XYZ file of C-alpha atoms in Angstrom:
684
model
C 44.179 17.656 -14.414
C 40.623 17.697 -13.262
C 37.761 16.133 -15.554
C 35.639 18.228 -17.329
C 31.687 17.764 -16.327
C 30.904 15.328 -19.135
C 33.633 12.964 -18.491
C 33.137 13.345 -14.825
C 29.403 12.080 -15.318
C 30.432 9.152 -17.703
C 33.116 8.110 -15.349
C 30.550 8.055 -12.413
C 28.191 6.284 -14.624
C 30.927 3.416 -15.259
C 31.907 3.255 -11.704
C 28.340 2.887 -10.444
C 27.277 0.675 -13.386
C 30.149 -1.226 -15.477
C 27.607 -3.473 -17.219
C 26.070 -0.522 -19.027
C 27.377 -0.270 -22.955
C 28.663 2.084 -25.322
C 25.335 2.256 -26.933
C 23.187 2.825 -23.753
C 25.856 5.461 -22.526
C 25.168 7.493 -25.792
C 21.708 7.427 -25.521
C 21.293 8.190 -21.776
C 23.709 11.271 -22.158
C 22.715 12.345 -25.766
C 26.132 12.021 -27.157
C 27.474 10.939 -30.622
C 29.959 7.820 -30.824
C 32.697 10.346 -31.479
C 31.889 12.429 -28.632
C 31.774 9.462 -26.184
C 34.992 8.192 -27.630
C 36.524 11.552 -26.799
C 35.259 11.547 -23.262
C 36.723 8.017 -22.527
C 40.194 9.406 -23.724
C 39.807 11.974 -21.442
C 38.860 9.648 -18.543
C 41.890 7.137 -19.464
C 44.409 10.124 -19.596
C 43.241 11.470 -16.064
C 43.284 7.875 -15.126
C 46.994 7.533 -15.945
C 47.905 10.738 -14.197
C 46.630 8.884 -11.150
C 48.676 5.795 -11.963
C 45.643 3.596 -12.573
C 44.814 1.281 -15.262
C 42.649 2.455 -18.285
C 39.223 1.369 -19.080
C 39.212 -0.783 -21.719
C 36.269 -1.086 -24.380
C 35.261 -4.452 -26.206
C 34.428 -4.758 -29.919
C 30.698 -5.598 -28.701
C 30.729 -2.117 -26.719
C 31.169 -3.426 -23.346
C 33.649 -1.768 -20.859
C 36.344 -3.793 -18.819
C 37.238 -1.998 -15.518
C 40.211 -2.789 -13.508
C 39.135 -3.564 -9.851
C 41.772 -1.009 -8.589
C 39.688 1.657 -10.418
C 36.756 0.854 -8.054
C 38.675 0.767 -5.039
C 40.736 3.812 -5.743
C 37.616 6.036 -6.409
C 35.757 4.605 -3.676
C 38.705 5.431 -1.275
C 40.787 8.307 -1.311
C 39.509 9.482 -4.543
C 35.898 9.412 -3.512
C 35.769 13.242 -2.954
C 36.978 13.837 -6.983
C 33.332 14.987 -7.501
C 32.846 17.768 -5.555
C 29.783 17.990 -3.589
C 27.316 20.588 -4.786
C 23.810 21.863 -3.773
C 22.805 21.325 -7.564
C 19.953 18.848 -7.707
C 18.253 16.997 -10.850
C 14.847 17.823 -11.920
C 13.682 14.536 -10.491
C 15.445 15.322 -6.983
C 14.034 18.825 -7.105
C 10.541 17.259 -7.542
C 11.095 14.618 -4.585
C 12.433 17.388 -2.465
C 9.370 19.755 -3.145
C 7.004 16.736 -2.433
C 8.831 16.386 0.789
C 8.553 19.860 1.706
C 4.546 20.069 0.955
C 4.301 16.765 3.340
C 6.384 17.758 5.992
C 6.615 21.566 6.504
C 4.879 23.142 9.345
C 4.240 26.560 7.807
C 2.480 27.958 4.797
C 4.630 27.425 1.862
C 5.092 29.887 -1.140
C 7.245 29.700 -3.989
C 10.022 31.780 -1.985
C 10.174 28.875 0.094
C 11.075 26.305 -2.584
C 13.519 28.883 -4.480
C 15.307 29.499 -1.080
C 15.463 25.677 -0.327
C 16.609 24.638 -3.892
C 18.660 27.657 -5.064
C 16.920 27.732 -8.227
C 14.926 30.549 -9.941
C 10.932 30.901 -9.754
C 10.530 30.055 -13.307
C 12.552 26.476 -12.612
C 10.195 25.995 -9.500
C 6.953 26.829 -11.550
C 8.113 24.387 -13.950
C 8.963 21.536 -11.556
C 5.425 22.043 -10.330
C 4.025 20.849 -13.138
C 6.397 17.836 -12.529
C 5.189 17.664 -9.260
C 1.270 17.598 -10.503
C 2.294 14.932 -12.855
C 4.076 12.681 -10.143
C 1.714 13.000 -7.377
C -1.275 12.454 -10.185
C -0.377 8.839 -10.064
C -1.374 8.755 -6.500
C -4.845 10.520 -7.156
C -3.344 13.652 -5.582
C -3.399 17.213 -6.500
C -1.444 20.487 -5.605
C -3.797 23.521 -4.607
C -2.468 27.052 -4.020
C -4.248 29.831 -2.186
C -2.689 32.851 -0.619
C -3.950 32.019 3.067
C -2.596 28.065 3.241
C -0.119 28.503 0.433
C 1.018 25.362 -1.455
C -0.948 22.089 -0.557
C -1.277 18.598 -1.289
C -5.054 17.573 -1.479
C -6.396 14.053 -1.700
C -7.357 11.124 0.404
C -4.985 10.843 3.346
C -4.062 7.204 2.611
C -3.010 8.172 -0.792
C -0.582 10.667 0.689
C 0.922 8.110 2.912
C 1.695 6.070 0.149
C 3.236 9.187 -1.380
C 5.143 10.007 1.748
C 6.751 6.476 2.019
C 7.844 6.249 -1.800
C 9.207 9.662 -1.659
C 11.206 8.986 1.909
C 12.823 5.828 0.388
C 13.750 7.766 -2.936
C 15.351 10.613 -1.219
C 17.388 8.643 1.129
C 19.057 7.241 -2.310
C 20.450 10.878 -2.726
C 24.117 10.925 -1.872
C 22.834 14.003 0.525
C 19.417 12.523 0.953
C 19.669 11.930 4.531
C 20.884 15.361 5.377
C 18.642 17.124 3.325
C 15.824 15.224 4.502
C 16.483 16.189 8.212
C 17.146 19.780 6.891
C 13.757 20.314 5.061
C 11.627 18.064 7.415
C 13.135 19.594 10.545
C 13.777 16.088 11.975
C 16.324 15.585 14.820
C 19.170 13.305 14.747
C 18.044 12.212 18.500
C 14.813 11.163 17.193
C 16.124 9.273 14.646
C 18.438 7.507 17.019
C 15.173 6.784 19.523
C 13.175 5.221 16.836
C 15.796 3.145 15.395
C 16.276 1.302 18.786
C 12.370 1.276 18.854
C 12.357 -0.736 15.513
C 15.493 -2.879 16.446
C 13.581 -3.763 19.775
C 10.599 -4.828 17.212
C 12.981 -6.747 15.302
C 14.043 -8.963 18.358
C 10.295 -9.175 19.352
C 9.221 -10.560 15.969
C 12.382 -12.813 15.282
C 13.337 -10.826 11.835
C 15.516 -8.670 10.383
C 14.436 -5.963 8.073
C 16.431 -5.047 5.151
C 19.135 -2.335 5.685
C 16.949 0.005 3.180
C 13.903 -0.306 5.262
C 15.557 -0.346 8.517
C 17.200 3.233 7.431
C 13.821 4.599 6.045
C 11.290 3.508 8.890
C 12.315 6.028 11.808
C 12.078 8.683 9.126
C 8.476 7.486 7.670
C 7.101 7.144 11.395
C 8.038 10.400 12.454
C 6.586 12.216 9.290
C 3.328 9.881 9.863
C 3.065 11.122 13.686
C 3.712 14.386 12.742
C 0.839 14.290 10.073
C -1.253 12.924 12.765
C -0.437 15.783 15.292
C -1.471 18.210 12.473
C -4.852 16.624 12.140
C -4.118 14.507 8.860
C -5.751 11.299 9.857
C -6.973 8.253 8.209
C -10.597 8.519 8.357
C -12.075 5.920 5.900
C -9.768 3.209 5.657
C -10.682 -0.479 4.331
C -8.228 -2.359 6.781
C -10.064 -5.271 8.383
C -9.332 -4.925 12.036
C -9.833 -8.553 12.955
C -7.283 -9.388 10.509
C -4.663 -7.069 11.701
C -4.994 -6.861 15.751
C -4.014 -10.496 16.343
C -0.965 -10.138 14.449
C 2.577 -9.735 16.234
C 2.917 -6.601 14.194
C 0.146 -5.341 15.735
C 1.772 -5.719 19.191
C 4.820 -4.272 17.741
C 3.397 -1.061 16.740
C 1.691 -0.739 20.462
C 5.764 -1.005 21.842
C 6.655 1.443 19.453
C 4.112 3.860 20.539
C 3.928 3.372 24.238
C 4.737 6.760 25.292
C 2.601 8.532 22.525
C -0.950 9.445 23.399
C -4.103 9.871 21.395
C -3.220 7.786 18.495
C -6.513 6.363 16.914
C -6.896 2.877 16.181
C -7.187 3.313 12.380
C -3.564 5.064 12.632
C -2.066 2.169 14.700
C -3.589 -0.398 12.140
C -1.653 1.843 9.391
C 1.548 1.611 11.365
C 0.950 -2.114 11.962
C 0.556 -2.411 8.066
C 3.568 -0.593 7.375
C 5.510 -3.051 9.595
C 3.903 -6.123 7.748
C 4.470 -4.944 4.351
C 8.093 -4.028 4.974
C 10.435 -6.376 3.358
C 12.778 -8.640 5.722
C 16.063 -9.961 5.253
C 15.637 -13.104 7.622
C 13.231 -14.601 9.733
C 12.859 -17.463 12.169
C 9.243 -18.187 11.404
C 8.679 -20.881 8.465
C 4.850 -20.663 8.550
C 2.230 -18.204 9.240
C -1.140 -18.867 10.445
C -2.185 -15.217 10.478
C -2.797 -15.548 6.520
C -5.031 -18.690 6.466
C -4.182 -20.601 2.730
C -1.142 -18.927 1.827
C 1.193 -21.819 2.153
C -1.458 -24.123 -0.189
C -1.745 -21.067 -2.535
C 2.372 -20.623 -2.978
C 2.450 -24.445 -3.391
C 0.056 -24.386 -6.167
C 1.714 -21.540 -7.746
C 4.868 -23.561 -7.751
C 3.250 -26.492 -9.279
C 1.704 -24.348 -12.096
C 5.283 -23.019 -12.759
C 6.543 -26.477 -13.021
C 4.289 -27.376 -15.509
C 4.389 -24.315 -17.254
C 8.235 -24.560 -17.641
C 8.173 -28.231 -18.141
C 10.510 -28.401 -14.883
C 10.353 -30.231 -11.420
C 11.896 -28.205 -8.637
C 14.061 -30.020 -6.108
C 13.696 -29.643 -2.317
C 10.179 -28.027 -2.753
C 9.681 -27.705 0.908
C 12.707 -25.575 1.517
C 11.715 -23.227 -1.350
C 8.009 -22.935 -0.081
C 9.767 -21.720 3.235
C 11.923 -18.975 1.331
C 8.893 -17.792 -0.631
C 6.608 -17.563 2.393
C 9.334 -15.243 3.829
C 9.014 -12.791 0.689
C 5.388 -13.441 0.196
C 3.807 -12.720 3.371
C 5.007 -8.659 3.529
C 4.057 -9.041 -0.515
C 0.249 -10.110 0.690
C -0.543 -7.084 2.430
C 1.231 -4.733 0.035
C -0.830 -6.150 -2.942
C -4.189 -6.308 -0.742
C -3.953 -2.818 0.497
C -2.433 -1.201 -2.560
C 0.934 -0.280 -1.192
C 3.227 -1.952 -3.860
C 4.319 1.760 -4.914
C 6.701 1.539 -2.400
C 8.247 -1.539 -3.736
C 11.594 -0.220 -5.601
C 13.145 -2.755 -8.343
C 16.811 -1.244 -8.612
C 17.955 -3.761 -11.466
C 16.401 -4.874 -14.655
C 16.187 -8.586 -15.291
C 18.843 -10.445 -17.319
C 17.699 -12.039 -20.468
C 17.629 -15.667 -18.767
C 15.378 -14.064 -15.894
C 13.383 -12.327 -18.312
C 12.254 -15.386 -19.593
C 11.817 -17.293 -16.298
C 9.773 -14.201 -15.367
C 7.044 -14.491 -17.928
C 6.448 -18.163 -16.672
C 6.241 -17.031 -13.440
C 3.570 -14.430 -14.121
C 1.591 -17.087 -15.889
C 1.732 -18.839 -12.625
C 0.402 -16.603 -10.005
C -3.264 -17.258 -10.338
C -3.720 -18.993 -7.016
C -1.860 -15.894 -5.127
C -4.073 -13.657 -7.289
C -7.042 -15.394 -6.167
C -6.345 -15.711 -2.529
C -5.505 -11.927 -2.233
C -8.558 -10.668 -4.554
C -6.551 -8.615 -6.852
C -3.728 -9.146 -9.647
C 0.076 -9.587 -8.885
C 1.749 -6.274 -9.614
C 4.918 -6.438 -11.601
C 7.354 -5.620 -9.119
C 5.983 -8.563 -6.943
C 6.292 -10.863 -9.536
C 9.611 -10.004 -10.250
C 10.765 -10.373 -6.699
C 9.052 -14.018 -6.783
C 10.890 -14.422 -10.309
C 14.218 -13.585 -8.735
C 13.740 -15.888 -5.873
C 12.751 -18.992 -7.899
C 15.338 -18.310 -10.474
C 17.792 -18.128 -7.916
C 16.977 -21.522 -6.495
C 17.222 -22.972 -10.039
C 20.948 -21.963 -10.485
C 22.161 -22.704 -7.128
C 25.002 -25.536 -6.365
C 26.616 -26.933 -3.509
C 29.796 -25.457 -1.998
C 33.282 -27.022 -2.407
C 34.871 -28.465 0.613
C 38.233 -28.114 -0.514
C 40.263 -25.070 0.834
C 39.930 -22.574 -1.822
C 39.264 -18.832 -1.854
C 37.126 -17.824 0.882
C 34.032 -15.432 -0.503
C 31.153 -13.637 0.982
C 28.368 -11.941 -0.749
C 26.982 -8.370 1.045
C 23.633 -7.306 -0.064
C 21.363 -4.536 1.154
C 18.466 -5.339 -0.856
C 16.847 -8.105 1.031
C 16.778 -12.041 1.126
C 15.374 -12.641 -2.354
C 17.946 -10.557 -4.299
C 20.869 -11.648 -1.750
C 20.340 -15.194 -1.919
C 19.980 -15.008 -5.939
C 23.467 -12.897 -5.941
C 25.014 -15.654 -3.516
C 23.710 -18.594 -6.255
C 24.571 -16.791 -9.324
C 28.321 -16.173 -8.069
C 28.582 -19.658 -6.505
C 27.644 -20.970 -9.961
C 30.178 -18.527 -11.662
C 32.942 -19.612 -9.206
C 33.027 -23.039 -8.245
C 36.588 -22.868 -7.384
C 35.642 -20.299 -4.573
C 34.170 -21.299 -1.014
C 31.201 -18.956 -0.515
C 30.538 -18.560 3.246
C 27.372 -16.466 3.654
C 25.032 -13.814 2.248
C 24.924 -11.065 4.518
C 23.146 -7.685 4.970
C 25.480 -4.634 5.494
C 24.493 -4.663 9.090
C 25.466 -8.112 9.505
C 28.587 -7.711 7.357
C 29.892 -5.164 9.995
C 29.892 -7.837 12.792
C 31.102 -10.731 10.713
C 33.389 -12.974 12.813
C 34.651 -15.601 10.062
C 37.645 -15.177 8.211
C 37.243 -14.621 4.482
C 39.527 -13.254 1.525
C 37.039 -11.513 -1.042
C 33.634 -9.610 -1.184
C 30.886 -9.458 -3.784
C 28.376 -6.544 -3.551
C 26.368 -4.458 -5.664
C 27.346 -1.580 -3.359
C 30.593 0.087 -2.014
C 31.876 -1.389 1.208
C 34.543 -0.197 3.570
C 36.929 -3.220 3.798
C 40.534 -4.005 3.769
C 39.899 -7.317 1.548
C 39.376 -7.229 -1.980
C 35.861 -6.034 -3.118
C 34.387 -6.804 -6.420
C 31.230 -4.558 -7.182
C 28.615 -6.662 -9.284
C 25.335 -6.610 -10.018
C 22.728 -8.959 -8.152
C 22.162 -10.835 -11.256
C 24.560 -11.147 -14.288
C 23.976 -11.735 -17.991
C 26.113 -14.122 -20.155
C 28.902 -11.395 -21.188
C 28.650 -9.793 -17.573
C 29.679 -13.180 -16.030
C 32.763 -13.561 -18.103
C 33.875 -10.003 -17.765
C 33.476 -10.509 -14.027
C 35.096 -14.087 -14.024
C 37.977 -12.741 -15.840
C 38.397 -9.549 -13.978
C 38.358 -11.433 -10.498
C 40.967 -14.034 -11.591
C 43.368 -11.793 -13.096
C 43.283 -9.587 -9.650
C 43.788 -12.815 -7.600
C 46.077 -14.603 -9.833
C 47.339 -12.564 -12.172
C 45.966 -14.998 -14.729
C 42.795 -17.257 -15.448
C 43.573 -20.569 -13.758
C 42.073 -23.707 -15.484
C 43.833 -26.347 -13.726
C 41.330 -28.960 -12.236
C 42.373 -32.348 -10.683
C 40.676 -34.806 -13.206
C 41.389 -37.387 -10.496
C 39.677 -35.742 -7.737
C 36.723 -35.416 -10.094
C 36.759 -39.130 -10.969
C 36.785 -39.945 -7.168
C 33.818 -37.691 -6.618
C 31.965 -39.143 -9.674
C 32.227 -42.510 -8.202
C 31.168 -41.785 -4.833
C 27.670 -40.917 -6.475
C 27.578 -42.962 -9.623
C 28.995 -46.283 -11.319
C 31.390 -45.429 -14.105
C 31.342 -47.887 -17.145
C 34.717 -46.797 -18.813
C 36.762 -44.834 -16.543
C 39.511 -44.362 -18.949
C 37.121 -42.809 -21.546
C 35.548 -40.269 -19.213
C 38.800 -39.262 -17.978
C 39.988 -38.538 -21.283
C 36.674 -36.617 -22.068
C 37.046 -34.360 -18.853
C 40.694 -33.851 -19.781
C 39.530 -32.417 -23.126
C 36.468 -30.402 -21.808
C 38.746 -28.708 -18.904
C 41.602 -28.079 -21.244
C 39.766 -26.013 -23.811
C 40.404 -22.593 -24.448
C 39.448 -20.898 -21.401
C 38.534 -17.538 -22.879
C 35.543 -19.355 -24.628
C 34.452 -21.536 -21.459
C 31.826 -19.090 -19.977
C 30.405 -18.567 -22.995
C 29.918 -21.916 -24.132
C 28.565 -23.093 -20.749
C 26.030 -20.291 -20.919
C 25.206 -21.379 -24.441
C 23.783 -24.627 -23.061
C 20.724 -22.751 -21.688
C 19.909 -21.083 -25.057
C 18.872 -23.611 -27.690
C 16.694 -22.055 -30.055
C 13.142 -23.533 -31.416
C 14.339 -24.474 -34.878
C 17.633 -26.323 -33.145
C 15.019 -28.501 -31.268
C 12.231 -28.614 -33.816
C 13.776 -29.632 -36.839
C 12.297 -31.202 -40.188
C 13.205 -34.613 -38.726
C 11.058 -34.073 -35.692
C 8.018 -32.822 -37.425
C 5.250 -35.109 -38.338
C 2.220 -34.134 -40.740
C -1.201 -35.844 -40.628
C -4.607 -35.015 -41.694
C -6.188 -36.392 -38.678
C -5.766 -38.520 -35.891
C -8.900 -40.286 -33.877
C -7.595 -39.669 -30.582
C -5.687 -37.303 -28.179
C -3.434 -40.329 -26.813
C -2.682 -41.561 -30.255
C -1.620 -38.012 -31.231
C 0.819 -37.842 -28.452
C 2.292 -41.178 -29.483
C 2.615 -40.178 -32.990
C 4.186 -36.585 -32.175
C 6.829 -38.182 -29.914
C 7.906 -40.887 -32.449
C 10.682 -38.971 -33.800
C 12.285 -38.671 -30.107
C 11.734 -42.545 -29.624
C 13.325 -43.079 -33.164
C 16.406 -41.059 -32.051
C 16.718 -42.071 -28.632
C 16.154 -38.626 -26.991
C 13.182 -40.441 -25.209
C 12.336 -43.856 -23.962
C 8.858 -45.436 -24.766
C 7.818 -45.107 -21.182
C 8.309 -41.443 -21.498
C 5.300 -41.250 -24.006
C 3.204 -43.405 -21.572
C 4.092 -40.929 -18.599
C 2.867 -37.938 -20.616
C -0.649 -39.418 -21.089
C -0.896 -40.707 -17.821
C 0.333 -37.323 -16.081
C -1.555 -35.134 -18.030
C -4.779 -36.690 -18.837
C -7.199 -33.855 -19.618
C -5.007 -31.089 -17.851
C -5.825 -28.079 -19.657
C -2.745 -26.032 -18.384
C -0.626 -27.765 -21.213
C -2.603 -25.866 -23.959
C -0.859 -22.876 -24.250
C -2.626 -21.221 -27.110
C -5.452 -21.802 -29.431
C -5.026 -24.906 -31.109
C -1.601 -25.591 -29.534
C -0.701 -27.960 -26.618
C 2.699 -29.237 -25.057
C 2.498 -32.343 -23.483
C 5.527 -33.544 -21.279
C 6.401 -35.451 -18.258
C 9.306 -35.878 -15.810
C 12.706 -35.872 -16.806
C 13.407 -39.086 -14.926
C 10.623 -41.038 -16.834
C 12.681 -41.589 -19.717
C 14.310 -38.355 -20.927
C 17.763 -39.092 -22.514
C 18.546 -35.882 -24.058
C 16.761 -32.373 -24.631
C 14.352 -32.213 -27.698
C 10.856 -31.383 -29.174
C 8.874 -33.166 -31.966
C 5.877 -31.571 -33.402
C 2.809 -33.301 -35.068
C 0.467 -30.741 -37.316
C -2.856 -31.890 -37.745
C -4.856 -30.216 -40.548
C -8.276 -31.656 -38.680
C -7.923 -30.914 -34.956
C -7.941 -33.622 -32.140
C -10.060 -33.298 -29.218
C -8.356 -32.658 -25.868
C -11.229 -31.567 -23.957
C -14.782 -30.140 -24.911
C -13.290 -26.752 -24.825
C -9.996 -27.297 -26.833
C -9.348 -28.761 -30.309
C -5.603 -29.582 -30.760
C -4.224 -29.067 -34.223
C -0.452 -28.385 -33.085
C 1.007 -31.080 -30.706
C 4.635 -30.168 -29.460
C 6.295 -32.777 -27.136
C 8.740 -31.254 -24.993
C 11.846 -33.742 -23.319
C 13.660 -31.670 -20.865
C 16.770 -32.886 -19.275
C 17.429 -30.166 -16.862
C 15.684 -27.129 -15.578
C 17.179 -24.656 -18.212
C 18.116 -25.649 -21.886
C 14.781 -25.950 -23.021
C 13.341 -22.754 -21.565
C 14.632 -20.248 -24.454
C 12.991 -22.388 -27.041
C 9.871 -22.868 -24.902
C 9.809 -19.036 -24.699
C 9.893 -18.599 -28.326
C 7.617 -21.240 -28.842
C 5.024 -19.101 -26.704
C 5.477 -16.042 -29.007
C 4.521 -18.372 -31.956
C 1.224 -19.348 -30.084
C 0.541 -16.005 -29.587
C 0.199 -15.279 -33.379
C -2.928 -16.305 -34.694
C -1.617 -15.765 -38.551
C 1.331 -18.014 -38.120
C -0.412 -20.905 -36.037
C -2.891 -20.753 -39.025
C -0.072 -20.913 -41.911
C 1.395 -23.875 -39.913
C -1.887 -25.854 -39.824
C -2.558 -24.919 -43.640
C 1.178 -25.645 -44.562
C 1.658 -28.122 -47.468
C 5.199 -29.470 -46.601
C 7.072 -30.044 -43.648
C 9.629 -27.428 -45.180
C 7.027 -24.619 -45.094
C 6.418 -25.533 -41.460
C 10.027 -25.233 -40.199
C 10.597 -21.960 -42.504
C 7.825 -20.415 -39.893
C 9.455 -21.865 -36.954
C 12.909 -20.142 -37.897
C 11.223 -16.710 -37.907
C 10.690 -17.357 -34.367
C 14.126 -18.937 -33.611
C 16.119 -15.443 -33.381
C 17.268 -13.717 -29.975
């Protein structure tokens, strides 16, 4: 009983993206709720015919898929979907562009119809999409009877297009073979350039990501082909002095050692391609080729700490990790090559909020490079900083041994490693690996987490690199049921007490033991949700009527901080020394001003914070913070950790962006009226 086309597409979607919701599926495939339900029933009938567990749906529209379904479909059932030569419109567009970039002969409509097996009308329609696509690179298609179809524009822009399309085509299931066919690339050439690039890895003491390593031989061969045909980069703003002394330039010389007549500008372009390629790991912790890069990253981190009201631990280690990613990003941004960076996942809700704060902190990098930091690059920085914030130490007990295998580079890999370590504290996470490292991994392990399918005899759990709250809950349930047949909740409290004694003085051991027992033995089904909820305090839960103070005017900024903080001092959430620390630490620091008339003084948690909280002082007549800033709303923030206040802080920033509601609070006649306005911004 084969599946019909629609049901097969939905099953493929669920297997490749198990976190997708019913609503998203309906929208993506233009289905009604009834049609989707019918297809799910047909899929479940087919699964049962294969002795596989059915797919369940929750009330919230999420899907629960047993791991054996992934394993079966990835193994002997992998060929259920018959491979065809039918390409989607987007794939045809990519293939047409590759033909235009790589063919030796003049191209007519007949070439495209024969290669893609579609009608001339379909090709003509696709050509409009091709023009739209390459138009973003300031390129255009031209047709003449003598030369056929051509791409016209600056060669540097053509190279950007070539690199991007190569990466896109290699993501297709048959992309590698199709690339070699239409571009007339020999397998021996790919193998030779792969060897040369691996030698470069050894020379530079780094490892390129799996995706980049796969694509680089194709990119280099196609670039050399364009040079051979006379399509050279003539006017190019690459600074010779900046690149010629780099290790990557020497590596380029090694790659091209037996290829003659390559102009210096082309050698510099290939050097730039090496410099802008993401790396999985590197032995270099500093880089002298980019003056002031480390101070710029350090300043970015300091601004992020102030903006997010947090204080990152082990900053030097984080600085090294950021340097490893930002060095190639520096060259990508400076020479406008960020179009080749592919973000394959969307940020989770928690990371989206962090992303906003990171974007506000990238000024030092932007100033160093001389241009704004693109969204894709900021996203990678967010992932790395967010992963650092959520990391935990490994357990020393002998438990399930897990590894994380991720082909997407060091930033995504480390984030995934830390997220899973947090979600499964009872497991020992040995390493995060690239796919190539995984193939040669020597240590024993029990399970593998990966965002992609892998050939392994061990238990494989396919998981996104970063997960939302509900996705974490479902993955934990799926893993525990697969490993144990139940969700274990037994934790040795005596062992926990011993660990706590090792690091702290326990005043009442009996009371602590009782509370730990109550916490551990609560309903497991809600445990993940409760833990995650700690990160999501809304603004109206922190700023309550009891923590709002109304005054007509205050004589000084220092006094404004003291009066604003008084409700938190009175409730014991902060100590008096925290108030003095805020005044001392942020004397005339404009970064705490988050919008017109609004400021958020705060200090380090260790300077006197006992419990997370916020308090608000409303002044009808503003107090001068500096000559440039007159403040009417002073919100004191007391943060006990790196996460709990961030959700409320994001809501406060939305409020600060509304001139109308800021003025309504300033002119409000009562505390209740102020709190009512705050509640408008206290929803997810």
